[in-house]
Coordinates of C-alpha atoms in Angstrom, one line a residue:
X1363 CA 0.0 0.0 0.0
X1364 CA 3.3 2.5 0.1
X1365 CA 2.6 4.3 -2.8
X1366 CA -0.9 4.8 -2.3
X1367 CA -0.1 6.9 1.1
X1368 CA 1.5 9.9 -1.0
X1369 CA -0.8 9.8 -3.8
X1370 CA -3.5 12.7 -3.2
X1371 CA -2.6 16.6 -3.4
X1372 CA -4.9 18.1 -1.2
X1373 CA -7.8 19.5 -2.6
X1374 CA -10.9 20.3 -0.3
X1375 CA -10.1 22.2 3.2
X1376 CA -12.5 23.0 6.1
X1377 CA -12.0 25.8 8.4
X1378 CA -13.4 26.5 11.4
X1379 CA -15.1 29.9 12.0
X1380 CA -14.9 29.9 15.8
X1381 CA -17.1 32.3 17.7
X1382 CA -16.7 32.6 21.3
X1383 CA -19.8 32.7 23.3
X1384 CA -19.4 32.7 26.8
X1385 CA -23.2 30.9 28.5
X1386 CA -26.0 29.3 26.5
X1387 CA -28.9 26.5 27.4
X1388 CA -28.6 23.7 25.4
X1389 CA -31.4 21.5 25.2
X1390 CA -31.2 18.2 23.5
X1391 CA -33.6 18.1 20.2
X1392 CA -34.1 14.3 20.0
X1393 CA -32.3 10.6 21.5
X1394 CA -29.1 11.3 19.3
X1395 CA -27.5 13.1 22.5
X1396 CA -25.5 15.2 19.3
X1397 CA -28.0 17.9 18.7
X1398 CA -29.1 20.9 20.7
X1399 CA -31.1 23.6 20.6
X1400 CA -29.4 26.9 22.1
X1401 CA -31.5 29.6 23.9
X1402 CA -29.6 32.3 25.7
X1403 CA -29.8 32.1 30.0
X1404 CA -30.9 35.8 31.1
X1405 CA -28.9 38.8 30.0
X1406 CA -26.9 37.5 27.4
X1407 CA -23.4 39.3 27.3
X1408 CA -23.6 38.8 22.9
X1409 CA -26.6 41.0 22.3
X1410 CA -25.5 41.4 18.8
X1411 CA -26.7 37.2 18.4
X1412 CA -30.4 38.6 19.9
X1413 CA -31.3 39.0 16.0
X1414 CA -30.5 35.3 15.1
X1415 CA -33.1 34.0 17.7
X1416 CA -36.2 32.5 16.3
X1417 CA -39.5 33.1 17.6
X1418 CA -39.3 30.4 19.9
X1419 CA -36.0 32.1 21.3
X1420 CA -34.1 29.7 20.1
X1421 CA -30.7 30.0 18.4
X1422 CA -31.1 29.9 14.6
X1423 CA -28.5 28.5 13.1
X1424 CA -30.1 29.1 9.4
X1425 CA -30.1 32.8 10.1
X1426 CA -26.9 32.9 11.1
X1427 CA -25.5 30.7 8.2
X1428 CA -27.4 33.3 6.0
X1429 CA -25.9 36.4 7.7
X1430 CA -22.3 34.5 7.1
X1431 CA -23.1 33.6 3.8
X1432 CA -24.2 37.4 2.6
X1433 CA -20.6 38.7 4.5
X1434 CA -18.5 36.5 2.8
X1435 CA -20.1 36.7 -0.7
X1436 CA -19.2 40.8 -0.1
X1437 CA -15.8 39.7 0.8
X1438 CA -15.3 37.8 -2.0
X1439 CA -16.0 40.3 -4.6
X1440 CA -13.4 42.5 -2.7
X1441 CA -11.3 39.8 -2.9
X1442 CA -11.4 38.7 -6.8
X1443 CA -10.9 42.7 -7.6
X1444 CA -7.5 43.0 -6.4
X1445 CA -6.5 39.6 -7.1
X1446 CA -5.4 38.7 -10.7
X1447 CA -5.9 35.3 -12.4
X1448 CA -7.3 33.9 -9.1
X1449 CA -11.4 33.1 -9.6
X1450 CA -13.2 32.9 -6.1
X1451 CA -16.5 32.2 -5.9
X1452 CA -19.2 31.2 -3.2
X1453 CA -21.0 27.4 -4.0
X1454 CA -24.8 27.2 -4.3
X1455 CA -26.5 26.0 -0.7
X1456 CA -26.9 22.8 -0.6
X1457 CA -29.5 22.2 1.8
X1458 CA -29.0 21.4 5.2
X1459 CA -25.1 21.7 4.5
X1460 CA -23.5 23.2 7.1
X1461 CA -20.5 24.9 5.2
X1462 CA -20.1 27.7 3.1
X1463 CA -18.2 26.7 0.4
X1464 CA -15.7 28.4 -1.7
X1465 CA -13.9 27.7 -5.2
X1466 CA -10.7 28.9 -5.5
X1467 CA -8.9 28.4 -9.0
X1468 CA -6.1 29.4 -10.2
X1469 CA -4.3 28.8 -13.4
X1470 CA -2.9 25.5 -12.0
X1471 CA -4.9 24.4 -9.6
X1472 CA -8.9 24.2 -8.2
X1473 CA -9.2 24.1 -4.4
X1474 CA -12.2 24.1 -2.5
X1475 CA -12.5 25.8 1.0
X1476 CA -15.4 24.7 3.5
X1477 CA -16.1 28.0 6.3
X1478 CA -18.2 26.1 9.1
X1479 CA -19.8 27.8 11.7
X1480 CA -18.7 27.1 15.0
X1481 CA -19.5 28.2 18.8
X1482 CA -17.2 27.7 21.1
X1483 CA -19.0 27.9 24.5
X1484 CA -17.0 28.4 28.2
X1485 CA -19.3 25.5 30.0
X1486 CA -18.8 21.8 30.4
X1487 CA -19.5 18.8 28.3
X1488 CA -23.2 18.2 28.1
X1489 CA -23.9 14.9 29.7
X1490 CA -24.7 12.6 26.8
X1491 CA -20.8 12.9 26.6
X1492 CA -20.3 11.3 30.0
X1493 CA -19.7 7.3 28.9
X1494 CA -17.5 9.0 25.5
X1495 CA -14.1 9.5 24.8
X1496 CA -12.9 6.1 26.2
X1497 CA -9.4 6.9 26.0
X1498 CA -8.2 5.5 29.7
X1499 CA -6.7 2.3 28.3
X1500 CA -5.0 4.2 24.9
X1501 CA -4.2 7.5 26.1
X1502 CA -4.3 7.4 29.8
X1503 CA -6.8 8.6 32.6
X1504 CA -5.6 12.1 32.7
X1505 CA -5.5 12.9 29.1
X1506 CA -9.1 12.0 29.0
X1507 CA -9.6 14.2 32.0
X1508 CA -7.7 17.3 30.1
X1509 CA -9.4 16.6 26.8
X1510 CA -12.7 16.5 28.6
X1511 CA -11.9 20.6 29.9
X1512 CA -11.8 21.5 26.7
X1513 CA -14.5 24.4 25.5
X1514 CA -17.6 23.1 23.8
X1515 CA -17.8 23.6 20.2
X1516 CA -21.4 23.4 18.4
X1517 CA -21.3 23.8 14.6
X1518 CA -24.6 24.8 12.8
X1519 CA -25.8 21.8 11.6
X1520 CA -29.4 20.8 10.4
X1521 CA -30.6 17.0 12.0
X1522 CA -31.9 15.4 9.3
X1523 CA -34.1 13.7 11.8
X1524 CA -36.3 16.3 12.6
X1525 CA -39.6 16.1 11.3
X1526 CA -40.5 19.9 10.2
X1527 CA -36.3 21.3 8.9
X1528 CA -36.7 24.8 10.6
X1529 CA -32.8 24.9 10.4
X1530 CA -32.5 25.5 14.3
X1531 CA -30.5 23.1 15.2
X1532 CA -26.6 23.0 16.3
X1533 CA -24.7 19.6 16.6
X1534 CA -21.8 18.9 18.9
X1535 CA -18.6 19.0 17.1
X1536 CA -15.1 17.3 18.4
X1537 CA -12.6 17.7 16.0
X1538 CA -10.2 19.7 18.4
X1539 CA -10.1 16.9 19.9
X1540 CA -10.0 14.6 17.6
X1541 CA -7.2 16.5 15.8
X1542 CA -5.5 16.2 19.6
X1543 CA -5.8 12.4 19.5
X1544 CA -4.8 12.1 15.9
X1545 CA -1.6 14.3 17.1
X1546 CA -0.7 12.3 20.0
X1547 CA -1.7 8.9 19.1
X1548 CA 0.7 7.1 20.9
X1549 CA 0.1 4.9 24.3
X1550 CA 3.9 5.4 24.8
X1551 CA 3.8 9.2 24.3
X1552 CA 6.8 9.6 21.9
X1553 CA 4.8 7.7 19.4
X1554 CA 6.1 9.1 15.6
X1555 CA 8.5 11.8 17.1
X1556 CA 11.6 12.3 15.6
X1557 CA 13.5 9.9 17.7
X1558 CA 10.8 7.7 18.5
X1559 CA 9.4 4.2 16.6
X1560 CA 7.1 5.3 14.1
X1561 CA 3.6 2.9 14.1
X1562 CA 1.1 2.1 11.7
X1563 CA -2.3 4.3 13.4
X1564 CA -2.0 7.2 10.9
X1565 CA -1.3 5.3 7.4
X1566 CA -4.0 2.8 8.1
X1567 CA -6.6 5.8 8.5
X1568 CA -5.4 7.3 5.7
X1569 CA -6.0 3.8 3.8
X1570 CA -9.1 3.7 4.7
X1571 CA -9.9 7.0 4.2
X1572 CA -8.8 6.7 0.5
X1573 CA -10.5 3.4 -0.3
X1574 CA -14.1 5.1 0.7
X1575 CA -13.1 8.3 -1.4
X1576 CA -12.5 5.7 -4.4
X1577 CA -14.9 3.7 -3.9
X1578 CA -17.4 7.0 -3.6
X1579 CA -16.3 8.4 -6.7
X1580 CA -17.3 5.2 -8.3
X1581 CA -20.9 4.5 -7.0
X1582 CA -21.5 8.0 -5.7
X1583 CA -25.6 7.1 -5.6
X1584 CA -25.1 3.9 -3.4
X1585 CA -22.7 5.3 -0.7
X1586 CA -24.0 8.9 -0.9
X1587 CA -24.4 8.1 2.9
X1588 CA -20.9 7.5 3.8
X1589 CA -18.5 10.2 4.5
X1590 CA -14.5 9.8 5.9
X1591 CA -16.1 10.8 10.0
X1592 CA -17.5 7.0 9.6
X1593 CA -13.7 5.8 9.1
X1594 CA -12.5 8.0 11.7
X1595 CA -14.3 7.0 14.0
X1596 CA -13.9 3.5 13.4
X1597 CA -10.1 4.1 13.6
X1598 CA -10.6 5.7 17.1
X1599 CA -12.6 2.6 18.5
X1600 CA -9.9 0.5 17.0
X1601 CA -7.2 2.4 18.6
X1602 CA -9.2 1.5 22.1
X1603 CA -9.3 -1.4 21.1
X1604 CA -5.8 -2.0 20.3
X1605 CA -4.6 0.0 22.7
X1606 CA -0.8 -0.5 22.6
X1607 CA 2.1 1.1 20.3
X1608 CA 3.0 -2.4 19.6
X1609 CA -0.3 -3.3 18.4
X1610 CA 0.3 -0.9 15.4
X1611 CA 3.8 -1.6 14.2
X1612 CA 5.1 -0.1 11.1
X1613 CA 6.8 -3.6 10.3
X1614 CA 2.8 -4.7 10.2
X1615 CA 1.1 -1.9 8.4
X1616 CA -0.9 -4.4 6.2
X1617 CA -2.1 -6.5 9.1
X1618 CA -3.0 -3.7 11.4
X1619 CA -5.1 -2.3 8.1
X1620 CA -6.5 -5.5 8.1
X1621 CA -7.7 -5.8 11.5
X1622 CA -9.1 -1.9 11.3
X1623 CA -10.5 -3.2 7.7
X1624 CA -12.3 -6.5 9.4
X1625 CA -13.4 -4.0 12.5
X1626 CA -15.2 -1.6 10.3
X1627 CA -16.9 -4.3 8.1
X1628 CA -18.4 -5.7 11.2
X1629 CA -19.9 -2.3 11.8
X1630 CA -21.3 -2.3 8.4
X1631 CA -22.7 -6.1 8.9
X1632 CA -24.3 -5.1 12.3
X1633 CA -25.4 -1.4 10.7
X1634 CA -23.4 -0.2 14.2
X1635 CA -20.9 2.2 15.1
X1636 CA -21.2 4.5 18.1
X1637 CA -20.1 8.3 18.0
X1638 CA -17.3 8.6 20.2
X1639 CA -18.0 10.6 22.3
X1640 CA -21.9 10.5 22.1
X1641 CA -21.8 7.0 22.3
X1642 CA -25.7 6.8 22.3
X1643 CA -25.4 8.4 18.8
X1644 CA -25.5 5.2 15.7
X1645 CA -24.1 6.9 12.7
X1646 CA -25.1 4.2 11.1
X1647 CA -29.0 3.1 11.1
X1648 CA -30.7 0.4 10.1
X1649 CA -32.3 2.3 7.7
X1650 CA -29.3 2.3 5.9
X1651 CA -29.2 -1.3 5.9
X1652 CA -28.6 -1.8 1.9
X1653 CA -26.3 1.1 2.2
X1654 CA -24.4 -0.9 4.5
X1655 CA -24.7 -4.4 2.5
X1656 CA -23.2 -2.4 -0.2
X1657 CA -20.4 -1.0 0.6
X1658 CA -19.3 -4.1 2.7
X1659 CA -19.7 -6.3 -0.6
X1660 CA -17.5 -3.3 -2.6
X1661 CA -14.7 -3.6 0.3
X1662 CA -14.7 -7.1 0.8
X1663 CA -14.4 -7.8 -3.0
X1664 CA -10.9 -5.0 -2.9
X1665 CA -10.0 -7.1 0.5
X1666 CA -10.3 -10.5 -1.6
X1667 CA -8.5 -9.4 -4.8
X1668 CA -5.8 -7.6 -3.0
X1669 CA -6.9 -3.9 -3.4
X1670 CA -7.5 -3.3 -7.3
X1671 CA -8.4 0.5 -6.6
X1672 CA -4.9 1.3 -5.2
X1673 CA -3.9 0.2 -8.3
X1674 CA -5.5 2.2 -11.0

């Protein structure tokens, strides 16, 4: 699999637009324990948010989005002006996407940027979060304890759950942390650094990652469901699983992608695989059953014939 580890230039980047907000209510909107609707507790310190509140009081998220959108479109045009051969421009909404998307290109090359809406709240982890993040055998007791300090960061993001989309809704969002994990992956702590032994975590997410993007491109209809947070957070049960540095050697790169392979396909089979932190959450239902019969049949025929996609 070497060569397949080097083979994508980066081409799509998210960026976090963080606002900080120092109190809000969150109330759970449904059984997912990931979505919340926000109202303000009395006296709100950011009266300039009063005009996003709906008229239940609650948060908007959609009229938020909006007010981003309209900001950055202005931008832009400021932007293109002084700019030569550079070509910006703001992607159609595309409902209940959370992001604000630009297109940069250039003469070479075609990037595109996601801006997602974030608050970043001064409270504590709400409490669907309290059985999540079960780090204590892989990272230790105390990292989970420090990770779990961390701020609170909501991103606007419509539940496709709800019944009537009013576009109020905010989901919790952990990829500080999970960009901390990713970071400092090791059990030993000098996992990867310069002097230390370098293990297999990273490459086999990156794998796994690329196999889905493949496999995507191909049947983009089938496994329009799928997205790389399903692989990640397979990799981060897997790395709890397999909690030790020398359960991901480097020697054994195509064993340990293996076992991370035949780890996610049983999540597939059993249309199961807990957020992780919200462990409550299924990101995968059994609604999506077929979805799931699908792209297990598409990754065990790659498994069986010894990865014809890396290939091509």
């Amino acid at each position: 699999y070497s060569h397949t580890l080097q083979i994508t230039e980066p081409d799509e980047f998210d960026i976090m637009l963080v606002m900080p907000v120092a109190r809000l209510q969150l109330d759970e909107c449904d059984d997912t324990g990931a979505f919340y609707y926000l109202t303000f507790k009395r006296n709100p310190k950011e009266k300039y948010l009063l005009k996003f509140l709906d008229e239940d009081g609650k948060l908007s998220a959609f009229k938020m989005l909006e007010a981003l959108r309209e900001i950055i479109k202005r931008e832009v045009k400021n932007i293109t002006r002084n700019i030569a051969n550079v070509e910006v421009t703001v992607k159609r909404k595309k409902p209940g996407c959370p992001a604000i998307t630009l297109q940069i290109k250039t003469p070479t090359a075609e990037i595109s940027v996601d801006i997602i809406l974030t608050l970043k709240l001064q409270q504590s982890w709400p409490p669907s979060t309290q059985d999540g993040l079960k780090v204590e055998q892989w990272l230790g007791r105390k990292v989970r304890r420090d990770l779990r300090y961390e701020s609170v960061y909501l991103v606007a993001k419509q539940n496709k759950r709800e019944k009537v989309l009013r576009g109020n809704t905010w989901r919790l969002s952990f990829s500080h942390i999970e960009k901390n994990m990713l970071n400092n992956h090791g059990s030993s702590k000098t996992c990867c650094e310069s002097d230390g032994s370098k293990c297999s975590r990273k490459s086999c997410l990156k794998l796994l990652k690329y196999l889905l993007e493949q496999l995507k491109m191909k049947y983009p209809k089938e496994l329009d469901k799928f997205c790389s947070y399903h692989v990640k957070t397979a990799f981060f049960h897997c790395c709890v699983l397999w909690p030790n540095d020398t359960d991901w050697t480097w020697g054994a790169l195509d064993h340990c992608f293996q076992k991370y392979l035949g780890y996610f396909l049983d999540c597939l089979q059993k249309c199961q695989l807990p957020h992780f932190f919200v462990p409550q959450y299924n990101l995968l239902s059994l609604e999506d059953k077929a979805s799931c019969d699908f792209l297990s049949r598409q990754i065990n025929y790659q498994l069986n014939n010894r990865f014809p996609i890396f290939q091509e």
